Structure formats: C-alpha cells, structure tokens
C-alpha cells in the first residue's frame, strides 16, 4: 500500500474577494522508500499540495477537498491532538530558507530537543543526546559545539543540515521538502541532495521533493510529477518523463534549460506567455494559451489524464502530436 | 556512492559551550560605553534610593524658617535648602525613591498587561485582534499627558490613582508594539516549521512567540520609564500625584517654582535629577536595543 495517496485534492483559497483554486484535482501516490519530485513554476500549486499533506494551509482562509491519506490515516479527518502527533512523527517537513525556518533566539540543540520532548516526552538530556546523534548523522562537523550554536552562526549549508536533523528528530516515515536547495550555492546544493538521498535509503523514508529545478529533480527523484495551474499535467518514472516527455509544458521546460555551455549568441528557448490567473482559468486546458500545439478544441475541452507509457500519464489532448516530437526532444 | 572516510572520533570530544543569548547580549552591551555609563547612573540612583536613610545627611522633612533658600555650597547644606529650609541633598536622595517608584511601577504593570493583550491579539488575529486593537485605539486617541491628567483628575489625587492612571496611559502603546511584533513573528517560517513538527498553539506561543517578542517589547518599555517619570513629575507638579511634604522631584520642582528668582540654581535641582535619570533610561534602552539585535 502506498504511504501517500492523494485523490482529487482541491485546495481553494477563500481569503480575498474571488476564491482562488490553487490546487484543482491532484492525484498522486508515493510508495514507501520512494522519492517523488513535484516540478513546477511559482504558483503552480506544488507547495500548496505539499502543505495539504500536513494540513498546513491556513484553515480559516482555505478549503481542502478530496482525500489525502498518509500512512493509512485520513489527514482531513484528524483531530487536533492526532494532527499534532501526526506532524513531525508521521510526516516532517524541511523548508526552502533554513535561516528563516530556524528560530533565531534558540540554539539548534534546544530546537531539536524541544521537538523531541514534545513528541516523546523524554528528558532534556535524552533529547540532547538524540540531537547529537542526528547532527553526526547529517555530517555536521564538531556536532557537540554546533548544538550550542545559534542559526546565524552557521553557514547556509550547515543550517539546512540542521533543519534536516530537526525534521528527522522524531523518526518520520515521510519527508516533505519544499525547495530545500533553492537558497543554497550550487556546490552545497549537491551535498544536500546527496545527503537526502542517503538518509532516504537508510531510513526507508518516502520523500516528496518540491522544486522548480529540473536538475534537482533528476538528481533525487524516482518519479516526477509536473504541475501546472494547480493540476498534475504529467507524471511518471523520472527517466521516462525526462527522456520521453509527452506534455507540451514538460517539453517546453526541458527545452528552456541551458544545457552546459550555451553557444555564444544562441538564444535560450522559453515558453511564451505567463502562467494563467488561477482565479480566472480558461474552460479548457489551462496551458492552451501558451501551447505550441494547441488547437481550437484545447481551449474548450479540459483534458483528462492519458496513459502514455508504463506508469506514465500526460494530461493533454494532443499526446499523439507530442509522440511525434519525441526524437527531437531526446536529441536536445 | 558516498565515499566512506575513515572517521575516528576523538576519545574525549572537545566540548566547548558557546555562550547563551543573554550573555552575548551582555557582552555587546559592555562594549557600548554610552550604555554602560547610563546603566551606572541608573544603578547609582537605585542604590541611593534604596539606601536613602543611610546616605542622606539630614532629615528631609525637618525645616527651619531661618535657613530658607540657602544657595548651593552652604556649610552643612551642600546643595542648599528649599523654601522651607529643608536640606535639598537629603530631599533629592529621598525623592529618588518616589520618582523611581512612579517611573518604574506603571511601566512594569503595563508591560505585563500590554504584552499579554498584544500577544493574544497578534497571535489570535481575526476578530479577537480587532476587538483588542480597536479598544486600545480609543485610549490612543488622547495625548498621553492629557490622558494621565484627565484620569488622575477623575480618579482623585493620590499616589495610587496616579500610578493607576499612568499604567492606563502606557498599556496602549505596549499593546501596539506587542501586537505588531507578534504578527510579524507569527508569519515567520520558523513558526510554520514548529507547526509542521507538531507543536500546538500553546507551545508555539510559549517557545517561539515569547522568545522572539519579549525582547523588543522590553526594550520599548525601558524607553517608557523616562516618559513615566516625567509624566509622574507632571502629575505631582499639578498636585495630582504625590502630596507634600513628600520629597518627589516633580512636586519639589513645583513648590520651588516660587523661588526661581531668589535662588534659581536650587530651584532647578529637581529638574536636573529628572533630566539625568530619564536620559539615563533612554540611553540604556537604546544600548539594549542594539545589543539585542542578534544578527549583527
């Protein structure tokens, strides 16, 4: 049984005037020990989907529909107390900006010990011992001293390691990572990715990794889900999606990468237009206005998921047309 | 895929305790000469106030008509005498008690009440926030001096009422600061991170909100002490606070006012004390503010 099962998840923000459907009908599954990368640009609903898994979207200002089951528990039905036990223990999260996600007035040791004590009710000494073990595990040099350090005294990479240690402190089964490498240097990025990979194998963690960086997704993921305008437009095994993309948006994303050194004077390919206003989506495919393959039907008919390979789906009416493009994409 | 380095742990790990938050604040504060000087002045005044009975050379209440308004430097009366012939030095020393009481108590009480209301408003948000903040705005609409005078006047003269009215004056600004800082902290990633790791609202307030909010509010409140002293002096000056013959600085300034043409230096002394004390509190509060800025 998969550890994460999302069926027809809809999250609507109702804070402002017009309700904004940030996520509209997402289906996802993640197996134990598997890493799923959710790929998408800003506003595609990837972070909202991730937060919905822990019910972290503001309760008063958003509405959540559909089923979200994590480790057999229906997340929407959890009571206050169960939800507190669920967060941190079943699922834990690491954030994009570790300097903001760590409390500046407490030492790292205190913060980890606090989380451990809240969940396990153990003594401060035991909690600190666990924090030390975790610091060693995420390979922070001179961990004893670093436990006594404040977040601002550490480098970005060390802070993110500490953040990971904090997330793992209550031995979760599912790790949610919200662009954890975006704020880091390229060299530090790869170290953190390697670390996440390694911890994931060691603890048998399921990882959901939200990113807008295809390179990062390729580095960590077993499977990839590409999101656009609040829905998953393409999902499948990592290699399959990267080598044989079938949704025009994925194709556009892959083409708009700078592969290695771009020849001088060569233009970077881009996807024309801008992401749609979520509060005012077109009736058909939300990508149609920017799509190079769009037909008149695309503007009126919303596509359903089309199977295009083993475990590979694309939400596009023109998967036949994209199939014809395959050699061109693979060569690029 | 990851290289295994032959890691050997040292037999005895080098365990060097890094300094705590408050000791690092203290270290930075110590380097700030102005703040240190201001603190020294405050401590000196507090010490003198506490030891007034031993330090004061004479009885602050005993006067003599024959030696009224002696100038500064008179033998036996280093700072002269007031309009009833009482020793100015002793009266200033005893006055420190009253003035500190009037300066610190309202701020302290307002700090507790205002922080509680402000943090509640900031953290709860929504309707609770509106109710608390709009009620505070009503009090805020009056200039603080006017409000203090009006409240004291309405409640009647006397020390207790003066303290009460000053407290009421200081609650609104503290609530505002507390609410603003709490609202800011509530939106921070580390609060969401805490929520994501299973902390309840109570834990978040106790650990993350209080830890980040009390410092700034405290700094702000320290700055209010000088305002409180000046307002208290003003109330006493108007006859709404401490009553004669108690040696409160504001009251002394009032009663000596008539002597300003006879002996201006003596008449100015209580004012000098109010000035020195309040500026010391202000400078100390400034120093504390910059010392508590962790990220420097």
Coordinates of C-alpha atoms in Angstrom, one line a residue:
Chain A
X1 CA 0.0 0.0 0.0
X2 CA 1.4 3.4 -0.9
X3 CA 2.3 5.6 2.0
X4 CA 0.8 8.7 0.4
X5 CA -2.4 8.6 -1.5
X6 CA -3.9 11.8 -2.8
X7 CA -7.2 11.6 -4.7
X8 CA -8.8 14.5 -6.4
X9 CA -7.2 17.0 -4.0
X10 CA -8.6 20.5 -4.3
X11 CA -7.4 23.5 -2.3
X12 CA -9.2 26.8 -2.7
X13 CA -8.0 30.0 -1.0
X14 CA -11.0 32.0 0.0
X15 CA -9.2 34.8 1.8
X16 CA -9.6 37.5 -0.8
X17 CA -12.6 38.5 -2.9
X18 CA -12.6 35.8 -5.5
X19 CA -11.9 32.2 -4.5
X20 CA -8.6 31.1 -5.9
X21 CA -8.3 27.3 -6.8
X22 CA -4.6 26.8 -6.1
X23 CA -4.9 23.1 -6.5
X24 CA -7.7 21.6 -8.6
X25 CA -7.9 17.9 -8.8
X26 CA -4.5 16.4 -8.0
X27 CA -4.0 12.6 -7.8
X28 CA -0.7 11.4 -6.5
X29 CA 0.7 8.2 -4.9
X30 CA 4.0 7.7 -3.3
X31 CA 5.3 4.3 -2.2
X32 CA 7.4 3.7 0.9
X33 CA 11.1 4.4 0.2
X34 CA 10.3 6.3 -3.0
X35 CA 11.2 9.8 -3.9
X36 CA 8.7 11.9 -5.8
X37 CA 9.7 15.2 -7.2
X38 CA 6.9 17.7 -7.9
X39 CA 8.2 20.0 -10.5
X40 CA 6.5 23.3 -11.4
X41 CA 6.9 27.1 -11.6
X42 CA 5.8 29.6 -8.9
X43 CA 2.1 29.5 -8.4
X44 CA 1.6 26.0 -10.0
X45 CA 0.3 24.7 -6.7
X46 CA 3.2 22.5 -5.8
X47 CA 3.9 23.9 -2.3
X48 CA 0.1 24.1 -1.5
X49 CA -0.2 20.4 -2.4
X50 CA 2.8 19.7 -0.1
X51 CA 1.3 21.7 2.7
X52 CA -2.1 20.0 2.3
X53 CA -0.4 16.7 3.2
X54 CA 0.2 18.1 6.7
X55 CA -2.9 20.4 6.7
X56 CA -0.6 23.4 7.0
X57 CA -2.6 25.6 4.7
X58 CA -4.3 28.3 6.8
X59 CA -7.6 26.7 8.0
X60 CA -9.7 29.8 8.0
X61 CA -8.6 31.1 4.6
X62 CA -8.5 27.9 2.6
X63 CA -10.8 25.0 1.8
X64 CA -9.5 21.5 1.3
X65 CA -11.4 18.8 -0.6
X66 CA -10.7 15.3 -1.8
X67 CA -8.9 12.6 0.1
X68 CA -5.4 12.7 1.5
X69 CA -4.2 9.5 3.2
X70 CA -0.8 9.3 4.7
X71 CA 0.4 6.1 6.2
X72 CA -3.2 4.9 6.4
X73 CA -4.5 8.0 8.1
X74 CA -7.1 10.3 6.6
X75 CA -5.4 13.6 7.1
X76 CA -8.5 15.7 6.7
X77 CA -10.3 13.7 9.5
X78 CA -7.5 14.0 12.1
X79 CA -8.5 15.7 15.4
X80 CA -6.3 18.5 16.9
X81 CA -4.4 16.1 19.1
X82 CA -3.9 13.5 16.4
X83 CA -2.8 16.1 14.0
X84 CA -0.1 17.3 16.4
X85 CA 1.1 13.7 16.8
X86 CA 1.0 13.2 13.0
X87 CA 3.0 16.3 12.2
X88 CA 6.7 15.6 12.9
X89 CA 6.1 12.0 13.7
X90 CA 4.5 10.5 10.6
X91 CA 5.4 13.3 8.2
X92 CA 8.1 16.0 8.7
X93 CA 9.0 19.0 6.6
X94 CA 12.1 20.9 5.5
X95 CA 11.9 24.4 4.2
X96 CA 13.4 26.5 1.5
X97 CA 15.1 29.1 3.6
X98 CA 16.8 27.4 6.6
X99 CA 17.8 30.8 8.0
X100 CA 14.1 31.7 8.4
X101 CA 12.8 28.3 9.3
X102 CA 15.1 28.1 12.4
X103 CA 14.2 30.2 15.4
X104 CA 16.9 32.9 15.8
X105 CA 16.8 33.1 19.6
X106 CA 17.4 29.4 20.4
X107 CA 20.4 27.2 19.9
X108 CA 20.0 24.4 17.3
X109 CA 20.3 21.8 20.1
X110 CA 17.4 23.5 22.0
X111 CA 15.2 23.5 19.0
X112 CA 15.7 19.8 18.2
X113 CA 15.4 18.8 21.9
X114 CA 12.2 20.8 22.1
X115 CA 10.6 18.9 19.2
X116 CA 11.8 15.6 20.6
X117 CA 10.4 16.4 24.0
X118 CA 7.1 17.5 22.7
X119 CA 6.7 14.2 20.8
X120 CA 8.3 11.6 23.1
X121 CA 8.0 13.2 26.4
X122 CA 11.6 12.3 27.3
X123 CA 14.0 14.2 29.4
X124 CA 16.1 17.1 28.1
X125 CA 19.3 15.0 28.4
X126 CA 17.9 12.2 26.3
X127 CA 16.6 14.7 23.8
X128 CA 20.0 16.4 23.5
X129 CA 21.7 13.0 23.1
X130 CA 19.4 12.3 20.2
X131 CA 20.1 15.7 18.7
X132 CA 23.8 15.0 18.9
X133 CA 23.3 11.6 17.2
X134 CA 21.3 13.4 14.5
X135 CA 24.0 16.1 14.0
X136 CA 26.5 13.3 13.5
X137 CA 24.2 11.6 11.1
X138 CA 23.7 14.6 8.9
X139 CA 27.5 15.1 9.0
X140 CA 27.8 18.4 10.7
X141 CA 31.4 18.8 11.8
X142 CA 32.1 19.2 15.5
X143 CA 28.5 18.4 16.4
X144 CA 28.8 18.9 20.1
X145 CA 29.8 22.5 19.6
X146 CA 27.3 23.1 16.8
X147 CA 24.4 22.0 19.1
X148 CA 25.2 25.1 21.2
X149 CA 25.3 27.4 18.1
X150 CA 22.6 29.8 17.0
X151 CA 21.3 29.6 13.5
X152 CA 23.0 32.9 12.5
X153 CA 26.4 31.5 13.4
X154 CA 26.2 28.7 10.8
X155 CA 26.6 28.7 7.0
X156 CA 23.6 28.1 4.8
X157 CA 24.5 24.5 4.1
X158 CA 25.1 23.7 7.8
X159 CA 21.7 25.3 8.6
X160 CA 20.0 23.2 6.1
X161 CA 21.7 20.1 7.5
X162 CA 20.5 21.2 11.0
X163 CA 17.0 21.7 9.5
X164 CA 17.1 18.1 8.1
X165 CA 18.2 16.9 11.5
X166 CA 15.3 18.7 13.1
X167 CA 12.9 17.2 10.6
X168 CA 14.2 13.7 11.2
X169 CA 14.3 14.1 15.0
X170 CA 11.0 12.2 15.5
X171 CA 11.8 9.5 13.0
X172 CA 9.1 10.3 10.4
X173 CA 8.1 8.0 7.6
X174 CA 7.5 10.7 5.1
X175 CA 9.8 13.7 4.5
X176 CA 8.3 16.7 2.7
X177 CA 10.9 19.0 1.2
X178 CA 9.9 22.4 0.0
X179 CA 12.6 23.6 -2.4
X180 CA 15.3 22.8 0.2
X181 CA 18.2 23.6 -2.0
X182 CA 16.9 26.7 -3.8
X183 CA 18.6 29.1 -1.3
X184 CA 21.9 27.3 -1.4
X185 CA 25.1 27.6 -3.5
X186 CA 25.3 25.1 -6.3
X187 CA 28.1 23.1 -4.6
X188 CA 26.2 23.0 -1.3
X189 CA 23.1 22.0 -3.2
X190 CA 24.5 18.8 -4.4
X191 CA 25.8 17.9 -1.0
X192 CA 22.4 18.4 0.5
X193 CA 20.8 16.3 -2.3
X194 CA 23.2 13.5 -1.7
X195 CA 22.5 13.7 2.0
X196 CA 18.8 13.5 1.4
X197 CA 19.2 10.5 -0.9
X198 CA 21.4 8.8 1.6
X199 CA 19.1 9.4 4.6
X200 CA 16.1 8.3 2.5
X201 CA 17.8 5.0 1.8
X202 CA 19.0 4.5 5.3
X203 CA 15.6 5.2 7.0
X204 CA 13.4 3.9 4.2
X205 CA 11.8 7.3 4.0
X206 CA 9.3 8.3 1.4
X207 CA 10.3 11.8 0.2
X208 CA 8.3 14.4 -1.7
X209 CA 10.6 17.0 -3.1
X210 CA 9.1 20.2 -4.4
X211 CA 11.3 22.0 -6.8
X212 CA 11.3 24.2 -9.9
X213 CA 14.8 23.0 -10.9
X214 CA 14.8 20.1 -13.3
X215 CA 18.4 19.3 -12.5
X216 CA 17.5 18.8 -8.8
X217 CA 14.5 16.6 -9.7
X218 CA 16.7 14.4 -11.9
X219 CA 19.2 14.2 -9.1
X220 CA 16.9 12.9 -6.4
X221 CA 13.7 11.6 -7.9
X222 CA 12.4 8.1 -8.7
X223 CA 9.3 9.6 -10.1
X224 CA 8.4 13.1 -11.3
X225 CA 5.1 14.9 -11.3
X226 CA 4.9 18.1 -13.3
X227 CA 2.4 20.6 -12.1
X228 CA 0.8 23.5 -13.9
X229 CA -2.0 25.8 -12.8
X230 CA -3.0 23.6 -9.9
X231 CA -3.0 20.2 -11.6
X232 CA -0.6 17.5 -12.4
X233 CA 0.0 17.7 -16.2
X234 CA 2.4 14.9 -16.5
X235 CA 3.7 12.2 -14.1
X236 CA 5.8 9.1 -14.5
X237 CA 9.1 7.5 -13.7
X238 CA 11.9 10.1 -13.7
X239 CA 13.8 8.7 -16.7
X240 CA 10.7 8.2 -18.7
X241 CA 9.4 11.8 -18.1
X242 CA 12.8 13.4 -18.8
X243 CA 13.6 11.3 -21.9
X244 CA 10.1 10.9 -23.4
X245 CA 8.1 13.9 -22.2
X246 CA 4.6 13.9 -23.6
X247 CA 3.0 17.1 -22.3
X248 CA 3.9 20.2 -24.2
X249 CA 4.6 22.0 -21.0
X250 CA 7.2 19.5 -19.9
X251 CA 8.7 19.6 -23.3
X252 CA 8.9 23.4 -23.0
X253 CA 10.5 23.1 -19.6
X254 CA 13.1 20.7 -20.9
X255 CA 13.9 22.9 -23.9
X256 CA 14.2 26.0 -21.8
X257 CA 17.1 24.6 -19.8
X258 CA 20.6 25.9 -20.6
X259 CA 22.4 22.6 -21.3
X260 CA 26.0 23.0 -20.4
X261 CA 27.6 26.0 -22.1
X262 CA 25.2 27.7 -24.3
X263 CA 26.8 28.7 -27.6
X264 CA 27.5 32.4 -27.7
X265 CA 24.7 34.3 -29.3
X266 CA 22.3 31.4 -29.1
X267 CA 19.0 32.2 -27.5
X268 CA 17.7 30.3 -24.6
X269 CA 14.3 28.8 -25.6
X270 CA 11.4 30.0 -23.5
X271 CA 7.8 29.2 -23.1
X272 CA 5.9 32.2 -24.4
X273 CA 3.3 34.0 -22.2
X274 CA 2.9 33.8 -18.4
X275 CA 1.2 31.4 -16.0
X276 CA -2.6 32.0 -16.0
X277 CA -4.5 33.8 -13.3
X278 CA -5.8 30.9 -11.1
X279 CA -8.9 32.8 -10.2
X280 CA -9.8 33.2 -13.9
X281 CA -8.9 29.9 -15.7
X282 CA -9.9 29.2 -19.2
X283 CA -12.6 26.4 -19.5
X284 CA -10.3 24.1 -21.5
X285 CA -6.7 23.2 -20.9
X286 CA -5.1 25.9 -18.8
X287 CA -1.9 25.6 -20.8
X288 CA -3.6 26.0 -24.1
X289 CA -2.9 29.8 -24.5
X290 CA 0.8 29.2 -24.3
X291 CA 0.9 25.9 -26.0
X292 CA 2.6 25.5 -29.4
X293 CA 0.4 22.5 -30.3
X294 CA -2.9 24.0 -29.1
X295 CA -6.0 23.5 -31.3
X296 CA -9.5 25.0 -31.1
X297 CA -10.7 22.0 -29.0
X298 CA -7.9 22.6 -26.4
X299 CA -9.4 26.0 -25.5
X300 CA -12.8 24.4 -24.7
X301 CA -12.2 20.8 -23.5
X302 CA -10.3 20.1 -20.3
X303 CA -8.1 17.1 -20.9
X304 CA -8.1 14.1 -18.6
X305 CA -5.0 12.0 -17.8
X306 CA -3.9 9.9 -20.8
X307 CA -1.7 6.9 -20.2
X308 CA 1.3 7.2 -22.5
X309 CA 3.6 4.6 -21.1
X310 CA 4.2 2.3 -18.1
X311 CA 3.1 4.4 -15.1
X312 CA 3.4 7.5 -17.3
X313 CA 0.5 9.8 -17.8
X314 CA 0.0 13.2 -19.5
X315 CA -3.0 15.5 -19.3
X316 CA -3.1 16.5 -22.9
X317 CA -5.5 16.1 -25.8
X318 CA -2.6 16.0 -28.2
X319 CA -0.4 13.2 -26.9
X320 CA -0.3 11.8 -30.4
X321 CA 1.3 15.0 -31.6
X322 CA 3.8 15.0 -28.8
X323 CA 4.7 11.4 -29.6
X324 CA 5.8 12.6 -33.0
X325 CA 8.1 15.1 -31.3
X326 CA 9.9 12.5 -29.2
X327 CA 13.1 12.1 -31.3
X328 CA 13.6 15.8 -31.5
X329 CA 13.3 16.2 -27.7
X330 CA 15.5 13.3 -26.9
X331 CA 18.2 14.6 -29.2
X332 CA 18.0 18.0 -27.5
Chain B
X1 CA 28.0 6.3 -3.8
X2 CA 29.2 8.4 -1.0
X3 CA 32.9 7.9 0.0
X4 CA 33.3 6.4 3.4
X5 CA 36.0 8.3 5.1
X6 CA 37.9 6.5 7.9
X7 CA 36.3 8.6 10.7
X8 CA 37.7 8.1 14.1
X9 CA 36.1 10.0 16.9
X10 CA 38.4 11.6 19.4
X11 CA 38.4 9.8 22.7
X12 CA 37.2 12.9 24.6
X13 CA 35.1 15.2 22.4
X14 CA 36.1 18.8 22.6
X15 CA 33.1 20.3 24.2
X16 CA 33.2 24.0 24.2
X17 CA 30.0 25.6 25.3
X18 CA 29.1 28.6 23.2
X19 CA 27.7 31.5 25.1
X20 CA 24.0 31.8 25.7
X21 CA 21.8 34.5 24.2
X22 CA 21.8 36.8 27.2
X23 CA 25.5 36.5 27.8
X24 CA 26.1 37.5 24.2
X25 CA 23.8 40.5 24.7
X26 CA 25.6 41.4 27.8
X27 CA 29.0 41.2 26.1
X28 CA 27.8 43.5 23.4
X29 CA 26.3 45.9 25.9
X30 CA 29.5 46.0 27.8
X31 CA 31.3 47.3 24.7
X32 CA 28.9 50.2 24.4
X33 CA 30.3 52.9 26.5
X34 CA 27.2 55.1 26.5
X35 CA 25.0 52.3 27.6
X36 CA 27.4 51.3 30.4
X37 CA 27.6 54.9 31.6
X38 CA 23.8 55.1 31.5
X39 CA 23.5 51.9 33.4
X40 CA 26.0 53.1 36.0
X41 CA 23.9 56.3 36.5
X42 CA 20.7 54.2 36.9
X43 CA 22.3 51.8 39.3
X44 CA 23.7 54.7 41.3
X45 CA 20.3 56.3 41.6
X46 CA 18.7 53.0 42.5
X47 CA 21.4 52.4 45.2
X48 CA 20.9 55.9 46.6
X49 CA 17.2 55.4 46.7
X50 CA 17.4 52.1 48.5
X51 CA 20.0 53.4 51.0
X52 CA 18.3 56.8 51.3
X53 CA 18.0 56.5 55.1
X54 CA 21.8 55.9 55.5
X55 CA 23.1 58.1 52.7
X56 CA 21.0 61.3 53.4
X57 CA 22.9 63.7 55.6
X58 CA 19.8 65.2 57.2
X59 CA 16.1 64.6 57.8
X60 CA 14.3 65.5 54.5
X61 CA 11.2 66.7 56.4
X62 CA 12.8 69.0 59.0
X63 CA 12.8 72.6 58.0
X64 CA 13.7 75.8 59.7
X65 CA 12.4 79.2 58.7
X66 CA 15.7 80.9 59.5
X67 CA 17.7 79.0 56.8
X68 CA 15.4 79.1 53.9
X69 CA 16.7 79.0 50.3
X70 CA 20.3 78.8 51.1
X71 CA 22.5 78.7 47.9
X72 CA 24.4 75.6 46.8
X73 CA 27.6 75.2 48.8
X74 CA 26.4 76.5 52.1
X75 CA 28.2 74.8 55.0
X76 CA 26.2 71.9 56.2
X77 CA 23.9 72.0 53.2
X78 CA 26.0 71.1 50.2
X79 CA 23.0 71.6 47.8
X80 CA 21.4 74.4 49.7
X81 CA 17.9 74.4 51.3
X82 CA 14.4 74.6 49.9
X83 CA 11.7 77.2 50.5
X84 CA 11.0 75.7 54.0
X85 CA 14.7 75.4 54.9
X86 CA 14.9 71.6 54.4
X87 CA 18.2 70.1 53.2
X88 CA 18.0 69.8 49.4
X89 CA 20.5 67.0 49.2
X90 CA 18.5 64.8 51.6
X91 CA 15.3 65.7 49.8
X92 CA 16.7 64.8 46.4
X93 CA 18.0 61.5 47.8
X94 CA 14.7 60.5 49.3
X95 CA 12.9 61.8 46.3
X96 CA 14.7 59.2 44.2
X97 CA 12.5 56.6 45.9
X98 CA 9.3 58.3 44.9
X99 CA 10.4 59.1 41.4
X100 CA 11.7 55.6 40.6
X101 CA 8.5 54.2 42.1
X102 CA 6.5 56.5 39.9
X103 CA 8.7 55.8 36.9
X104 CA 9.1 52.1 37.0
X105 CA 5.9 50.7 38.5
X106 CA 3.4 51.8 35.9
X107 CA 5.7 50.7 33.1
X108 CA 6.2 47.3 34.7
X109 CA 2.5 46.7 35.2
X110 CA 1.7 48.0 31.7
X111 CA 4.4 45.8 30.3
X112 CA 2.8 42.6 31.8
X113 CA -0.8 43.6 30.8
X114 CA 0.1 45.2 27.5
X115 CA 2.3 42.2 26.4
X116 CA -0.4 39.7 27.3
X117 CA -3.1 41.6 25.4
X118 CA -0.8 42.4 22.4
X119 CA 0.5 38.9 22.0
X120 CA -3.0 37.5 22.3
X121 CA -4.3 40.0 19.7
X122 CA -1.3 39.3 17.4
X123 CA -1.4 35.5 17.6
X124 CA -5.2 35.0 17.6
X125 CA -5.7 37.5 14.8
X126 CA -9.2 37.9 13.3
X127 CA -12.0 39.1 15.5
X128 CA -10.1 39.0 18.7
X129 CA -7.4 41.2 17.2
X130 CA -10.0 43.7 16.1
X131 CA -11.7 43.9 19.5
X132 CA -8.4 44.4 21.4
X133 CA -6.7 46.7 19.0
X134 CA -9.8 49.0 18.4
X135 CA -10.4 49.3 22.2
X136 CA -6.7 50.3 22.5
X137 CA -7.1 52.8 19.7
X138 CA -9.8 54.6 21.8
X139 CA -7.2 55.2 24.5
X140 CA -4.6 56.0 22.0
X141 CA -6.7 58.9 20.6
X142 CA -5.8 61.1 23.6
X143 CA -2.4 62.7 24.0
X144 CA -0.7 60.8 26.8
X145 CA -0.1 63.8 29.1
X146 CA -3.7 64.8 28.7
X147 CA -5.0 61.3 29.4
X148 CA -2.9 60.9 32.5
X149 CA -4.0 64.3 33.9
X150 CA -7.6 63.6 33.0
X151 CA -7.6 60.1 34.6
X152 CA -5.8 61.3 37.7
X153 CA -8.2 64.2 38.0
X154 CA -11.2 62.0 37.6
X155 CA -10.0 59.4 40.0
X156 CA -8.9 62.0 42.5
X157 CA -5.4 63.0 43.7
X158 CA -3.2 60.5 45.4
X159 CA -0.3 58.2 44.8
X160 CA -2.4 55.1 44.0
X161 CA -4.6 56.8 41.5
X162 CA -1.6 58.5 39.8
X163 CA 0.1 55.1 39.4
X164 CA -3.2 53.7 38.0
X165 CA -3.7 56.4 35.5
X166 CA -0.1 56.2 34.4
X167 CA -0.5 52.5 33.9
X168 CA -3.6 53.0 31.8
X169 CA -1.6 55.5 29.7
X170 CA 1.2 53.0 29.0
X171 CA -0.9 50.0 28.2
X172 CA -2.0 51.1 24.7
X173 CA 1.5 51.7 23.2
X174 CA 2.8 48.5 24.6
X175 CA -0.2 46.6 23.3
X176 CA 0.5 48.1 19.9
X177 CA 4.2 47.2 19.9
X178 CA 3.5 43.7 21.2
X179 CA 0.8 43.1 18.6
X180 CA 3.0 44.3 15.7
X181 CA 5.9 42.2 16.7
X182 CA 3.7 39.1 17.3
X183 CA 2.0 39.5 14.0
X184 CA 5.4 39.6 12.4
X185 CA 6.7 36.6 14.2
X186 CA 3.5 34.6 13.6
X187 CA 4.2 34.8 9.8
X188 CA 7.8 33.6 10.1
X189 CA 8.8 30.3 8.7
X190 CA 10.1 29.0 12.0
X191 CA 6.5 29.2 13.4
X192 CA 5.3 27.2 10.4
X193 CA 8.2 24.9 10.9
X194 CA 7.2 24.4 14.5
X195 CA 3.7 23.8 13.5
X196 CA 4.9 21.3 10.9
X197 CA 6.8 19.4 13.6
X198 CA 3.7 19.0 15.7
X199 CA 3.8 21.9 18.1
X200 CA 0.4 23.1 19.4
X201 CA -0.6 26.7 19.6
X202 CA 0.4 26.9 23.3
X203 CA 3.9 25.5 22.6
X204 CA 4.3 27.9 19.7
X205 CA 3.4 30.9 21.9
X206 CA 5.4 29.8 24.8
X207 CA 8.6 29.0 22.9
X208 CA 8.7 30.8 19.6
X209 CA 6.5 33.9 20.2
X210 CA 7.5 34.8 23.7
X211 CA 11.2 34.1 22.9
X212 CA 11.2 36.5 20.0
X213 CA 8.7 39.1 21.2
X214 CA 9.5 39.8 24.8
X215 CA 12.9 41.3 23.9
X216 CA 11.7 44.1 21.6
X217 CA 8.8 44.9 23.9
X218 CA 11.1 45.1 26.9
X219 CA 13.4 47.5 25.1
X220 CA 10.4 49.6 24.2
X221 CA 9.2 49.5 27.8
X222 CA 12.6 50.6 29.1
X223 CA 12.3 53.7 27.0
X224 CA 8.9 54.4 28.5
X225 CA 10.4 54.6 32.1
X226 CA 11.7 58.1 31.4
X227 CA 8.3 59.2 30.0
X228 CA 6.6 57.8 33.0
X229 CA 8.9 59.7 35.4
X230 CA 8.3 62.9 33.5
X231 CA 4.5 62.4 33.5
X232 CA 4.6 61.4 37.2
X233 CA 6.5 64.6 37.9
X234 CA 4.0 66.5 35.9
X235 CA 1.1 65.0 37.9
X236 CA 2.8 65.8 41.2
X237 CA 3.5 69.3 39.9
X238 CA -0.2 69.7 39.2
X239 CA -1.0 68.4 42.7
X240 CA -2.4 65.1 41.3
X241 CA 0.3 62.7 42.4
X242 CA 2.5 62.6 45.4
X243 CA 1.4 65.1 48.1
X244 CA 3.5 67.5 50.1
X245 CA 5.6 67.2 52.2
X246 CA 6.8 64.0 50.4
X247 CA 10.0 64.8 48.5
X248 CA 9.1 63.8 45.0
X249 CA 11.1 65.5 42.3
X250 CA 8.2 66.8 40.3
X251 CA 6.5 68.1 43.4
X252 CA 9.7 69.7 44.6
X253 CA 10.0 71.5 41.2
X254 CA 6.5 72.8 41.7
X255 CA 7.0 74.1 45.2
X256 CA 10.4 75.6 44.4
X257 CA 9.0 77.4 41.4
X258 CA 8.2 80.4 43.5
X259 CA 11.9 80.7 44.5
X260 CA 13.2 80.7 40.9
X261 CA 14.1 84.4 41.1
X262 CA 15.6 84.1 44.5
X263 CA 17.7 81.1 44.1
X264 CA 17.4 79.7 40.5
X265 CA 20.2 77.0 40.9
X266 CA 18.5 75.3 43.9
X267 CA 15.1 75.6 42.2
X268 CA 16.5 73.8 39.1
X269 CA 18.0 70.8 41.0
X270 CA 14.9 68.5 41.0
X271 CA 14.6 69.2 37.2
X272 CA 18.2 68.3 36.8
X273 CA 17.6 64.9 38.5
X274 CA 14.5 64.2 36.4
X275 CA 16.5 65.0 33.3
X276 CA 19.5 62.9 34.3
X277 CA 17.5 59.9 35.3
X278 CA 15.2 59.9 32.3
X279 CA 18.1 60.4 29.8
X280 CA 20.0 57.5 31.5
X281 CA 17.0 55.2 31.0
X282 CA 16.7 56.3 27.4
X283 CA 20.3 55.8 26.6
X284 CA 20.3 52.4 28.3
X285 CA 17.3 51.4 26.3
X286 CA 19.0 52.4 23.1
X287 CA 22.1 50.4 24.0
X288 CA 19.9 47.4 24.9
X289 CA 18.1 47.6 21.6
X290 CA 21.3 47.4 19.6
X291 CA 22.8 44.8 21.8
X292 CA 19.8 42.5 21.4
X293 CA 20.0 42.6 17.7
X294 CA 21.4 39.1 17.3
X295 CA 22.2 39.3 13.7
X296 CA 25.0 41.9 14.0

